[in-house]
Amino acid sequence: MLAIGEFSRLTHLSIRTLRRYHEGGLLEPELVDASSGYRYYSPDQIPAAQVIHRLRELDVPLVDVRRILGAADPEQRAALVAEHLVRLEAELARTRVAVSSLRRLLAPEPAPLQVELRAEPEVTVAAVEDEVGADDVGTWFAGAMAELDAALGPPTDAGPPGGLYDNSLFEHGHGRLLLYRPSPEPPQRGRVRPVRLPAVELAVTTHHGEHDGADVTYGQLGSWVVANALTVAGPVRERYLVGPRDTDDSAAWRTEIGWPVFRVASGTPR
Amino acid sequence: MLAIGEFSRLTHLSIRTLRRYHEGGLLEPELVDASSGYRYYSPDQIPAAQVIHRLRELDVPLVDVRRILGAADPEQRAALVAEHLVRLEAELARTRVAVSSLRRLLAPEPAPLQVELRAEPEVTVAAVEDEVGADDVGTWFAGAMAELDAALGPPTDAGPPGGLYDNSLFEHGHGRLLLYRPSPEPPQRGRVRPVRLPAVELAVTTHHGEHDGADVTYGQLGSWVVANALTVAGPVRERYLVGPRDTDDSAAWRTEIGWPVFRVASGTPR
DNA sequence: TCTGGACTCTCCCCCGGGGGGAGACACCAG
DNA sequence: CTGGTGTCTCCCCCCGGGGGAGAGTCCAGA
């Protein structure tokens, strides 16, 4: 039986942290003296404490740590851990993109932007639509795209897929997302259903590369729109001209970004 | 002039976050209406907002973001960013170690531990000693080792370097650290000074590999000590038999860990 | 010019995962 | 028995975000 201080020395977890783990049901002392409240640990609990330590070093949330420790058989546990390692991998990719994008931002001269005004006609498409949190966009997107592909089969010449992004997604961290593929006769299957996209005027530009870096292009497009005195309204549209479905070379990816505008009153623009 | 909502849509930073950045002096709106308190941004501020966004994605603390943005010339700014990228790299290395160590922890059978009881005589060494926070141990260690080497010259046959770690380092996150190199006539130079290390009884084992994984070995050693009914007292000792100064192959590194014990009363152990 | 809806303001509370410190009690060796 | 050290609980603070209330502002349409 070890008092909390000894156990702390053995595991290199601070006393405070051990207490917190107790409260959180993560690591229950083998014995808690009913009268004094003193926590007593067994040496057998050292490995568990160290697993927790490692998982926390990997930023695994305490709730997930609890699930991992509570997993019945070792295989299940390994699966849960593997899941987190996958997440870690994704995090890493995100970091890489952020770094390169940061370099681009800090580079002295930003490449000038090609912006085009385009009248987008009303069109009926096969679409999946949901209310999604900003953190879940990636996951949702992958699932929705898979479902669209399952419903429509391999890519046709009807055109590339696209998406509509509710503004509140950016302003409040969650909002409606709609992912579509053009289709002459959209089926109804699972979450996929026919949706009529309204006609809009768009200020359109093309983003090159990883989608995670698109916000920079958004900013450039946005300031173009502001500078060119057009008013903004409605969800942003994207169209995936070339994406991970087409090639693994992310430098070749092309995303069209369409910012809804009202055409300036006086005559035809351009 | 853009209201906060528009600016939020342009930068993909939430309204709340923009307000927070204003409060924190990170991103001052170009104009704040004195009577209404409304914040108005200029499109020219979009790039700055996006730099902040990227830095935050890289978990750069807001204070540091402020410093980076406040940096006078671009070179200084680039240097500050580079500094953070280095930190990111270190983080990455830490993650790698944690992952492999986690695998080892979850592996079914832990390798049995060779533990030896050893009477360490009093010895005078050249040492650097400081009160250090747990997060700064790595940095401190590198600096102290460099200073020792500067004072004593290249490695001699007087023996490998070692360290003493105050227990409160583990219990409370900060404590006294002492790094030494054996030396027949310890010099006094900079932070380096002669120190008399008291004699101790140690339970000793050897940790193989990255030092970041040593806590697992600590736990094993500790539970050996507990099981073998010896009492614990005083700072832990380490001795760096093979380390990064000797070879780049971290698998070959050897750290001796000595846990202070009182020899059991009844006769000589072993 | 008024009105209603959308926008924005400030303020307070919450989250997670830690830390600091006060004041009271428990343990244990001399 | 006594004093020092260990441990308890409790409250506050940190960071960088989010939720929501309640009040004030802006602006387009009638």
Coordinates of C-alpha atoms (C1' of nucleotides) in Angstrom, one line a residue:
Chain A
M1 CA 0.0 0.0 0.0
L2 CA 1.4 3.3 -1.1
A3 CA 0.4 6.8 0.0
I4 CA -0.3 9.2 -2.7
G5 CA 3.1 10.9 -2.5
E6 CA 5.0 7.6 -2.9
F7 CA 2.8 6.7 -5.8
S8 CA 3.4 10.1 -7.3
R9 CA 7.2 9.5 -7.1
L10 CA 6.7 6.1 -8.7
T11 CA 4.6 7.2 -11.6
H12 CA 5.9 10.7 -12.2
L13 CA 2.3 11.9 -12.0
S14 CA 1.8 14.9 -9.7
I15 CA -0.2 14.5 -6.5
R16 CA -2.9 16.9 -7.8
T17 CA -3.2 15.0 -11.0
L18 CA -3.6 11.7 -9.2
R19 CA -6.4 13.2 -7.1
R20 CA -8.0 14.5 -10.2
Y21 CA -7.8 11.1 -11.9
H22 CA -9.4 9.6 -8.8
E23 CA -12.3 12.1 -8.9
G24 CA -12.7 11.4 -12.6
G25 CA -12.9 7.6 -12.0
L26 CA -9.8 7.1 -14.1
L27 CA -7.6 5.6 -11.5
E28 CA -9.3 4.6 -8.3
P29 CA -7.0 4.1 -5.3
E30 CA -7.1 0.5 -4.1
L31 CA -8.1 1.8 -0.7
V32 CA -9.5 5.0 0.6
D33 CA -9.4 5.3 4.3
A34 CA -13.0 6.1 5.3
S35 CA -12.2 8.2 8.3
S36 CA -9.2 10.2 7.0
G37 CA -9.9 10.2 3.3
Y38 CA -6.3 9.1 2.7
R39 CA -5.8 7.5 -0.7
Y40 CA -3.7 4.3 -0.8
Y41 CA -2.5 2.7 -4.1
S42 CA -1.1 -0.7 -4.9
P43 CA 2.1 -1.1 -6.8
D44 CA 0.0 -3.1 -9.3
Q45 CA -1.6 0.2 -10.3
I46 CA 1.7 1.6 -11.6
P47 CA 1.3 0.3 -15.1
A48 CA -2.2 1.7 -15.4
A49 CA -1.0 5.1 -14.2
Q50 CA 1.7 5.0 -16.8
V51 CA -0.7 4.1 -19.6
I52 CA -2.8 7.1 -18.5
H53 CA 0.3 9.3 -18.5
R54 CA 1.2 8.2 -22.0
L55 CA -2.2 8.7 -23.4
R56 CA -2.4 12.2 -21.9
E57 CA 0.9 13.0 -23.5
L58 CA -0.8 12.2 -26.7
D59 CA -3.6 14.5 -25.8
V60 CA -6.2 11.8 -25.5
P61 CA -9.1 13.4 -23.6
L62 CA -9.7 11.9 -20.2
V63 CA -13.1 10.5 -21.2
D64 CA -11.4 8.5 -23.9
V65 CA -8.7 7.4 -21.6
R66 CA -11.4 6.1 -19.3
R67 CA -13.0 4.2 -22.1
I68 CA -9.6 2.7 -23.1
L69 CA -8.9 1.6 -19.5
G70 CA -12.4 0.3 -19.2
A71 CA -12.2 -1.8 -22.3
A72 CA -12.8 -5.4 -21.5
D73 CA -10.3 -7.4 -23.6
P74 CA -6.9 -6.2 -24.8
E75 CA -7.9 -6.3 -28.4
Q76 CA -10.7 -3.9 -28.0
R77 CA -8.3 -1.7 -26.0
A78 CA -5.7 -1.9 -28.8
A79 CA -8.4 -0.9 -31.3
L80 CA -9.3 2.2 -29.3
V81 CA -5.7 3.2 -29.0
A82 CA -5.2 2.6 -32.7
E83 CA -8.2 4.9 -33.4
H84 CA -6.5 7.6 -31.5
L85 CA -3.2 7.1 -33.3
V86 CA -5.2 7.6 -36.5
R87 CA -6.5 10.8 -35.2
L88 CA -3.0 11.8 -34.3
E89 CA -1.9 11.1 -37.8
A90 CA -4.7 13.4 -39.1
E91 CA -3.6 16.1 -36.7
L92 CA -0.1 15.8 -38.1
A93 CA -1.3 16.2 -41.6
R94 CA -3.3 19.3 -40.5
T95 CA -0.1 20.7 -38.9
R96 CA 1.8 20.1 -42.1
V97 CA -0.7 22.0 -44.1
A98 CA -0.9 24.8 -41.6
V99 CA 2.9 25.2 -41.7
S100 CA 3.0 25.4 -45.5
S101 CA 0.1 27.7 -45.6
L102 CA 1.7 29.9 -43.0
R103 CA 4.8 30.2 -45.2
R104 CA 2.6 31.2 -48.1
L105 CA 0.9 33.9 -45.9
L106 CA 4.2 35.3 -44.7
A107 CA 5.7 35.3 -48.2
P108 CA 6.2 38.8 -49.4
E109 CA 4.0 38.9 -52.5
P110 CA 0.7 37.0 -52.7
A111 CA -0.1 35.8 -56.2
P112 CA -2.9 38.0 -57.7
L113 CA -6.2 36.4 -57.9
Q114 CA -8.3 35.6 -61.0
V115 CA -11.9 36.4 -60.1
E116 CA -14.8 36.0 -62.5
L117 CA -18.4 37.0 -62.1
R118 CA -20.8 34.2 -63.1
A119 CA -24.6 33.8 -63.2
E120 CA -25.3 30.3 -62.0
P121 CA -28.7 29.0 -63.2
E122 CA -31.1 27.1 -61.0
V123 CA -30.3 23.4 -61.2
T124 CA -31.5 20.2 -59.6
V125 CA -28.9 17.9 -58.1
A126 CA -28.5 14.8 -56.0
A127 CA -27.5 16.1 -52.5
V128 CA -26.8 15.2 -48.9
E129 CA -27.6 18.0 -46.4
D130 CA -27.0 18.3 -42.7
E131 CA -26.3 20.5 -39.8
V132 CA -22.7 20.0 -39.0
G133 CA -20.1 21.4 -36.5
A134 CA -17.0 23.0 -37.9
D135 CA -14.8 20.2 -36.4
D136 CA -16.8 17.5 -38.0
V137 CA -16.8 18.9 -41.5
G138 CA -14.0 16.6 -42.8
T139 CA -15.7 13.5 -41.5
W140 CA -19.1 14.5 -42.7
F141 CA -17.8 15.4 -46.1
A142 CA -16.1 12.0 -46.6
G143 CA -19.3 10.2 -45.5
A144 CA -21.6 12.3 -47.7
M145 CA -19.4 11.9 -50.7
A146 CA -19.3 8.2 -50.3
E147 CA -23.0 8.1 -50.1
L148 CA -23.4 10.2 -53.2
D149 CA -21.1 8.0 -55.1
A150 CA -22.9 4.9 -53.9
A151 CA -26.2 6.4 -55.1
L152 CA -25.0 7.7 -58.4
G153 CA -22.2 5.3 -59.4
P154 CA -18.9 6.3 -60.9
P155 CA -18.3 9.9 -62.1
T156 CA -20.2 10.9 -65.2
D157 CA -19.8 13.9 -67.5
A158 CA -22.6 15.6 -65.7
G159 CA -20.0 17.7 -63.9
P160 CA -17.9 17.8 -60.7
P161 CA -19.4 17.6 -57.2
G162 CA -19.9 20.7 -55.2
G163 CA -21.0 22.0 -51.8
L164 CA -22.9 24.8 -50.2
Y165 CA -21.6 26.2 -46.9
D166 CA -23.9 28.1 -44.6
N167 CA -22.2 31.2 -43.3
S168 CA -23.0 30.4 -39.7
L169 CA -20.5 27.6 -40.0
F170 CA -17.8 30.2 -40.0
E171 CA -19.5 32.7 -37.7
H172 CA -20.7 30.3 -35.0
G173 CA -18.8 27.1 -35.6
H174 CA -21.7 25.1 -37.0
G175 CA -24.2 25.4 -39.8
R176 CA -25.9 23.6 -42.7
L177 CA -23.8 21.9 -45.2
L178 CA -24.9 20.5 -48.5
L179 CA -22.8 18.3 -50.7
Y180 CA -24.1 17.5 -54.2
R181 CA -23.3 15.8 -57.5
P182 CA -25.1 17.0 -60.7
S183 CA -27.4 14.3 -62.0
P184 CA -30.1 14.5 -64.7
E185 CA -32.5 12.4 -62.6
P186 CA -31.4 12.5 -59.0
P187 CA -32.4 9.4 -57.0
Q188 CA -33.7 9.3 -53.5
R189 CA -31.6 6.8 -51.5
G190 CA -30.4 7.0 -47.9
R191 CA -29.5 10.6 -47.1
V192 CA -29.3 11.4 -50.8
R193 CA -32.2 13.2 -52.3
P194 CA -33.0 15.6 -55.2
V195 CA -32.5 19.3 -54.3
R196 CA -33.2 22.3 -56.3
L197 CA -30.3 24.8 -56.0
P198 CA -31.5 28.3 -56.6
A199 CA -29.9 30.5 -59.2
V200 CA -27.2 32.9 -57.9
E201 CA -24.7 35.4 -59.0
L202 CA -21.3 34.3 -57.9
A203 CA -17.8 35.9 -57.7
V204 CA -15.7 32.8 -58.6
T205 CA -12.1 32.0 -58.1
T206 CA -10.1 28.8 -58.1
H207 CA -8.1 27.5 -55.1
H208 CA -5.1 25.4 -55.8
G209 CA -3.9 22.6 -53.4
E210 CA -5.1 21.2 -50.1
H211 CA -8.5 22.2 -49.1
D212 CA -7.3 23.1 -45.6
G213 CA -5.5 26.1 -47.1
A214 CA -8.6 27.4 -48.8
D215 CA -9.4 30.0 -46.2
V216 CA -6.6 32.1 -47.5
T217 CA -8.1 32.1 -50.9
Y218 CA -11.5 32.9 -49.3
G219 CA -9.9 35.9 -47.7
Q220 CA -8.5 37.1 -51.0
L221 CA -11.8 36.5 -52.8
G222 CA -13.7 38.2 -50.1
S223 CA -11.6 41.4 -50.2
W224 CA -11.9 41.4 -54.0
V225 CA -15.7 41.3 -53.5
V226 CA -15.5 44.1 -51.0
A227 CA -13.2 46.2 -53.1
N228 CA -15.4 45.7 -56.2
A229 CA -18.4 47.1 -54.4
L230 CA -20.8 44.2 -54.6
T231 CA -23.1 43.1 -51.9
V232 CA -22.9 39.6 -50.2
A233 CA -25.7 37.2 -49.4
G234 CA -26.4 33.5 -49.0
P235 CA -24.2 30.4 -48.6
V236 CA -20.8 30.1 -50.1
R237 CA -20.5 27.5 -52.9
E238 CA -17.6 25.3 -53.7
R239 CA -17.0 23.0 -56.7
Y240 CA -14.5 20.3 -56.6
L241 CA -12.9 20.3 -60.1
V242 CA -9.9 18.1 -59.1
G243 CA -9.8 16.5 -55.7
P244 CA -8.5 13.5 -53.7
R245 CA -10.9 11.4 -55.7
D246 CA -9.0 12.3 -58.9
T247 CA -5.4 12.3 -57.9
D248 CA -3.2 11.8 -54.8
D249 CA -1.1 14.8 -55.8
S250 CA -2.6 17.5 -53.6
A251 CA -0.8 20.2 -55.6
A252 CA -3.0 19.4 -58.5
W253 CA -6.2 19.8 -56.6
R254 CA -8.6 22.6 -57.8
T255 CA -11.5 23.9 -55.8
E256 CA -13.7 26.6 -57.3
I257 CA -15.0 29.0 -54.7
G258 CA -18.1 30.9 -55.4
W259 CA -19.0 33.9 -53.3
P260 CA -22.6 35.0 -53.7
V261 CA -23.0 38.6 -54.8
F262 CA -25.6 41.0 -56.1
R263 CA -24.7 42.2 -59.5
V264 CA -24.0 46.0 -59.3
A265 CA -27.1 47.9 -60.4
S266 CA -25.5 50.0 -63.1
G267 CA -25.3 47.9 -66.2
T268 CA -23.3 44.7 -66.9
P269 CA -20.2 44.2 -64.9
R270 CA -16.9 43.9 -66.7
Chain B
M1 CA -15.3 48.9 -43.6
L2 CA -16.7 45.5 -42.6
A3 CA -18.9 44.7 -39.6
I4 CA -17.7 41.9 -37.4
G5 CA -20.0 39.4 -39.0
E6 CA -18.8 40.0 -42.5
F7 CA -15.2 40.0 -41.4
S8 CA -15.9 36.6 -39.7
R9 CA -17.2 35.2 -42.9
L10 CA -14.2 36.5 -44.8
T11 CA -11.6 35.1 -42.4
H12 CA -13.4 32.0 -41.1
L13 CA -12.8 33.2 -37.5
S14 CA -15.8 33.1 -35.3
I15 CA -17.3 36.4 -34.1
R16 CA -16.6 35.5 -30.5
T17 CA -13.0 34.7 -31.4
L18 CA -12.6 38.0 -33.2
R19 CA -13.9 39.8 -30.2
R20 CA -11.5 37.9 -28.0
Y21 CA -8.6 38.9 -30.3
H22 CA -9.6 42.5 -30.0
E23 CA -9.7 42.4 -26.2
G24 CA -6.3 40.7 -26.2
G25 CA -4.9 43.3 -28.4
L26 CA -4.1 40.8 -31.1
L27 CA -6.3 42.2 -33.9
E28 CA -7.6 45.7 -33.3
P29 CA -10.5 46.7 -35.5
E30 CA -9.7 49.6 -37.7
L31 CA -12.5 51.5 -36.1
V32 CA -14.6 51.1 -33.0
D33 CA -17.7 53.3 -33.0
A34 CA -17.5 55.2 -29.7
S35 CA -21.2 55.4 -29.1
S36 CA -22.4 51.9 -30.2
G37 CA -19.2 49.9 -29.5
Y38 CA -19.5 48.3 -33.0
R39 CA -16.3 47.0 -34.4
Y40 CA -15.4 47.7 -38.0
Y41 CA -12.6 46.0 -39.8
S42 CA -10.8 46.9 -43.0
P43 CA -10.3 44.3 -45.8
D44 CA -6.6 44.9 -45.3
Q45 CA -6.8 43.2 -42.0
I46 CA -7.7 39.9 -43.5
P47 CA -4.2 38.6 -44.0
A48 CA -3.3 39.4 -40.4
A49 CA -6.4 37.5 -39.2
Q50 CA -5.4 34.6 -41.3
V51 CA -1.9 34.5 -40.0
I52 CA -3.4 34.5 -36.5
H53 CA -5.6 31.6 -37.5
R54 CA -2.7 29.6 -38.8
L55 CA -0.6 30.2 -35.8
R56 CA -3.4 29.2 -33.5
E57 CA -3.9 26.0 -35.6
L58 CA -0.3 25.3 -34.7
D59 CA -1.1 25.9 -31.0
V60 CA 1.0 29.0 -30.7
P61 CA -0.1 30.7 -27.5
L62 CA -1.8 34.0 -28.0
V63 CA 0.9 35.9 -26.2
D64 CA 3.4 34.6 -28.7
V65 CA 1.1 35.3 -31.6
R66 CA 1.0 38.9 -30.4
R67 CA 4.7 39.1 -30.3
I68 CA 5.0 37.7 -33.8
L69 CA 2.5 40.2 -35.2
G70 CA 4.2 43.0 -33.3
A71 CA 7.6 42.1 -34.6
A72 CA 9.0 45.1 -36.4
D73 CA 10.7 43.7 -39.5
P74 CA 9.7 40.6 -41.5
E75 CA 13.0 38.9 -40.7
Q76 CA 12.4 39.1 -37.0
R77 CA 8.9 37.8 -37.5
A78 CA 10.2 34.9 -39.6
A79 CA 12.7 34.1 -36.8
L80 CA 10.0 34.0 -34.2
V81 CA 7.9 31.7 -36.4
A82 CA 10.9 29.5 -37.1
E83 CA 11.4 29.2 -33.3
H84 CA 7.9 27.9 -33.0
L85 CA 8.4 25.4 -35.8
V86 CA 11.4 24.1 -33.9
R87 CA 9.2 23.7 -30.8
L88 CA 6.7 21.9 -33.0
E89 CA 9.4 19.6 -34.2
A90 CA 10.3 18.8 -30.6
E91 CA 6.6 18.1 -29.8
L92 CA 6.6 15.7 -32.7
A93 CA 9.5 13.8 -31.4
R94 CA 7.9 13.6 -28.0
T95 CA 4.8 12.2 -29.6
R96 CA 6.8 9.6 -31.4
V97 CA 8.4 8.5 -28.2
A98 CA 5.1 8.4 -26.4
V99 CA 3.6 6.3 -29.1
S100 CA 6.3 3.7 -29.0
S101 CA 6.4 3.7 -25.2
L102 CA 2.7 3.2 -25.2
R103 CA 3.0 0.2 -27.4
R104 CA 5.6 -1.2 -25.0
L105 CA 3.2 -0.6 -22.0
L106 CA 0.3 -2.3 -23.7
A107 CA 2.5 -5.2 -24.8
P108 CA 1.4 -8.4 -23.0
E109 CA 4.6 -9.3 -21.1
P110 CA 7.0 -6.6 -19.8
A111 CA 10.6 -7.7 -19.8
P112 CA 11.7 -8.6 -16.2
L113 CA 13.9 -6.1 -14.6
Q114 CA 17.5 -6.6 -13.4
V115 CA 17.8 -4.8 -10.1
E116 CA 21.0 -4.6 -8.1
L117 CA 21.6 -3.2 -4.6
R118 CA 24.6 -0.9 -4.4
A119 CA 26.3 1.1 -1.7
E120 CA 27.4 4.3 -3.3
P121 CA 30.3 6.0 -1.4
E122 CA 30.5 9.7 -0.8
V123 CA 32.1 11.4 -3.7
T124 CA 33.1 14.9 -4.8
V125 CA 32.1 15.9 -8.3
A126 CA 31.8 19.0 -10.6
A127 CA 28.1 19.9 -10.6
V128 CA 25.5 22.3 -11.8
E129 CA 22.5 22.7 -9.5
D130 CA 19.2 24.5 -10.0
E131 CA 15.5 24.7 -9.1
V132 CA 13.8 23.7 -12.3
G133 CA 10.2 23.2 -13.5
A134 CA 9.3 19.8 -15.0
D135 CA 8.7 21.3 -18.4
D136 CA 12.1 22.9 -18.5
V137 CA 14.1 19.9 -17.5
G138 CA 15.2 19.1 -21.1
T139 CA 16.4 22.6 -21.8
W140 CA 18.1 22.9 -18.5
F141 CA 19.8 19.6 -18.9
A142 CA 21.3 20.5 -22.3
G143 CA 22.6 23.8 -20.9
A144 CA 24.0 22.3 -17.8
M145 CA 25.7 19.5 -19.7
A146 CA 27.3 22.0 -22.1
E147 CA 28.5 24.1 -19.2
L148 CA 30.0 21.0 -17.5
D149 CA 31.8 20.0 -20.7
A150 CA 33.1 23.5 -21.1
A151 CA 34.5 23.5 -17.6
L152 CA 35.9 20.0 -17.7
G153 CA 36.9 19.4 -21.3
P154 CA 36.2 16.2 -23.3
P155 CA 35.1 13.0 -21.5
T156 CA 37.7 11.4 -19.3
D157 CA 37.9 8.0 -17.7
A158 CA 36.7 9.5 -14.5
G159 CA 33.2 8.1 -15.2
P160 CA 30.0 9.0 -16.9
P161 CA 27.9 12.0 -16.0
G162 CA 25.0 11.7 -13.6
G163 CA 22.1 13.6 -12.1
L164 CA 20.1 13.9 -8.9
Y165 CA 16.4 14.5 -9.1
D166 CA 14.5 15.9 -6.2
N167 CA 11.3 14.0 -5.6
S168 CA 9.2 17.2 -5.6
L169 CA 10.0 17.5 -9.3
F170 CA 7.6 14.6 -9.8
E171 CA 5.2 15.4 -7.0
H172 CA 4.7 19.0 -7.6
G173 CA 6.1 19.7 -11.0
H174 CA 9.3 21.5 -9.9
G175 CA 12.3 20.8 -7.8
R176 CA 16.0 20.8 -7.4
L177 CA 18.1 19.2 -10.2
L178 CA 21.8 18.5 -10.0
L179 CA 23.8 17.4 -13.0
Y180 CA 27.4 16.3 -12.4
R181 CA 30.5 14.9 -14.0
P182 CA 33.0 13.0 -11.8
S183 CA 36.3 15.0 -11.6
P184 CA 39.3 14.5 -9.3
E185 CA 39.7 18.2 -8.8
P186 CA 36.4 19.9 -9.6
P187 CA 36.8 23.5 -10.9
Q188 CA 34.6 26.4 -10.0
R189 CA 33.5 28.1 -13.2
G190 CA 30.2 29.7 -14.1
R191 CA 27.4 27.6 -12.6
V192 CA 29.8 24.7 -12.2
R193 CA 31.1 24.1 -8.7
P194 CA 32.4 21.2 -6.6
V195 CA 29.7 19.3 -4.8
R196 CA 30.0 16.5 -2.2
L197 CA 27.4 13.9 -3.0
P198 CA 26.5 12.0 0.1
A199 CA 26.9 8.2 0.4
V200 CA 23.7 6.3 -0.3
E201 CA 22.3 2.8 -0.7
L202 CA 20.7 2.5 -4.1
A203 CA 18.5 0.0 -5.9
V204 CA 19.9 0.3 -9.4
T205 CA 18.6 -0.8 -12.7
T206 CA 19.4 0.2 -16.3
H207 CA 17.0 1.9 -18.7
H208 CA 17.5 1.2 -22.4
G209 CA 16.6 3.8 -25.0
E210 CA 15.1 7.3 -25.1
H211 CA 15.2 9.0 -21.8
D212 CA 11.6 10.1 -22.3
G213 CA 10.5 6.5 -21.8
A214 CA 12.4 6.1 -18.5
D215 CA 9.3 6.6 -16.4
V216 CA 8.2 3.1 -17.2
T217 CA 11.4 1.8 -15.9
Y218 CA 11.0 4.0 -12.9
G219 CA 7.7 2.4 -12.2
Q220 CA 9.1 -1.1 -12.5
L221 CA 12.1 -0.3 -10.3
G222 CA 9.8 1.3 -7.8
S223 CA 7.5 -1.6 -7.5
W224 CA 10.5 -3.9 -7.1
V225 CA 11.6 -1.7 -4.3
V226 CA 8.2 -1.8 -2.7
A227 CA 7.9 -5.5 -3.1
N228 CA 11.3 -6.1 -1.6
A229 CA 10.4 -4.2 1.5
L230 CA 12.9 -1.5 1.6
T231 CA 12.2 2.0 2.6
V232 CA 12.6 5.0 0.2
A233 CA 14.3 8.3 1.0
G234 CA 16.1 11.1 -0.8
P235 CA 16.5 12.2 -4.4
V236 CA 16.6 9.7 -7.3
R237 CA 20.0 9.3 -9.0
E238 CA 20.6 8.7 -12.7
R239 CA 23.9 8.0 -14.5
Y240 CA 24.2 8.4 -18.2
L241 CA 26.3 5.4 -19.3
V242 CA 25.5 5.9 -23.0
G243 CA 23.6 8.9 -24.2
P244 CA 23.1 11.3 -27.1
R245 CA 26.7 12.6 -26.5
D246 CA 28.0 9.1 -27.4
T247 CA 25.8 7.9 -30.2
D248 CA 22.9 9.0 -32.3
D249 CA 21.3 5.6 -32.0
S250 CA 18.8 6.1 -29.3
A251 CA 18.3 2.3 -29.0
A252 CA 21.8 2.0 -27.7
W253 CA 21.4 4.6 -24.9
R254 CA 21.8 3.4 -21.3
T255 CA 20.7 5.2 -18.3
E256 CA 21.3 3.8 -14.8
I257 CA 18.5 4.6 -12.4
G258 CA 19.3 4.5 -8.8
W259 CA 16.5 4.6 -6.2
P260 CA 17.6 5.4 -2.7
V261 CA 16.7 2.8 -0.2
F262 CA 17.5 1.9 3.4
R263 CA 19.1 -1.5 3.6
V264 CA 16.8 -3.9 5.4
A265 CA 17.8 -4.2 9.0
S266 CA 18.3 -8.0 9.2
G267 CA 21.8 -8.8 7.8
T268 CA 23.2 -8.1 4.4
P269 CA 20.8 -8.4 1.4
R270 CA 21.7 -10.8 -1.4
Chain C
dT1 C1' -40.7 58.6 -40.4
dC2 C1' -41.7 54.5 -38.2
dT3 C1' -41.1 49.6 -37.5
dG4 C1' -39.4 45.0 -37.3
dG5 C1' -35.8 41.9 -38.0
dA6 C1' -31.1 41.1 -38.1
dC7 C1' -27.0 42.4 -36.1
dT8 C1' -23.9 43.6 -32.4
dC9 C1' -22.8 44.9 -27.8
dT10 C1' -21.5 43.4 -22.8
dC11 C1' -21.8 40.3 -19.1
dC12 C1' -21.7 36.0 -16.8
dC13 C1' -21.2 30.9 -16.8
dC14 C1' -19.3 26.6 -18.7
dC15 C1' -15.7 23.3 -20.6
dG16 C1' -11.1 20.6 -20.0
dG17 C1' -6.9 19.7 -17.7
dG18 C1' -4.0 21.5 -15.2
dG19 C1' -1.7 24.7 -11.0
dG20 C1' -1.4 27.7 -6.3
dG21 C1' -2.4 28.2 -1.8
dA22 C1' -5.2 28.2 2.7
dG23 C1' -6.6 25.9 6.6
dA24 C1' -7.7 21.6 8.9
dC25 C1' -6.7 17.0 9.9
dA26 C1' -3.7 12.5 10.0
dC27 C1' 0.4 9.9 10.5
dC28 C1' 4.6 8.7 12.7
dA29 C1' 9.3 8.9 14.9
dG30 C1' 11.7 10.6 18.7
Chain D
dC1 C1' 3.0 13.8 23.8
dT2 C1' 4.7 16.6 20.3
dG3 C1' 6.3 18.5 16.1
dG4 C1' 7.1 18.0 11.4
dT5 C1' 5.6 16.3 7.4
dG6 C1' 2.0 14.3 4.6
dT7 C1' -2.7 14.6 3.1
dC8 C1' -7.3 16.2 3.0
dT9 C1' -10.9 19.5 0.9
dC10 C1' -12.0 23.9 -0.9
dC11 C1' -11.7 27.9 -3.7
dC12 C1' -9.4 30.6 -7.2
dC13 C1' -6.5 31.1 -11.5
dC14 C1' -4.7 29.8 -16.2
dC15 C1' -5.7 29.2 -21.4
dG16 C1' -8.7 29.6 -25.5
dG17 C1' -12.6 28.6 -26.6
dG18 C1' -18.4 28.3 -26.5
dG19 C1' -23.6 29.2 -24.8
dG20 C1' -26.9 32.3 -23.8
dA21 C1' -29.3 36.5 -21.7
dG22 C1' -30.7 41.1 -22.3
dA23 C1' -30.1 45.5 -24.2
dG24 C1' -28.8 48.6 -27.8
dT25 C1' -28.0 49.6 -33.1
dC26 C1' -28.4 49.4 -37.9
dC27 C1' -31.0 49.5 -42.0
dA28 C1' -34.5 48.3 -45.6
dG29 C1' -39.3 48.5 -46.6
dA30 C1' -43.7 50.5 -45.9

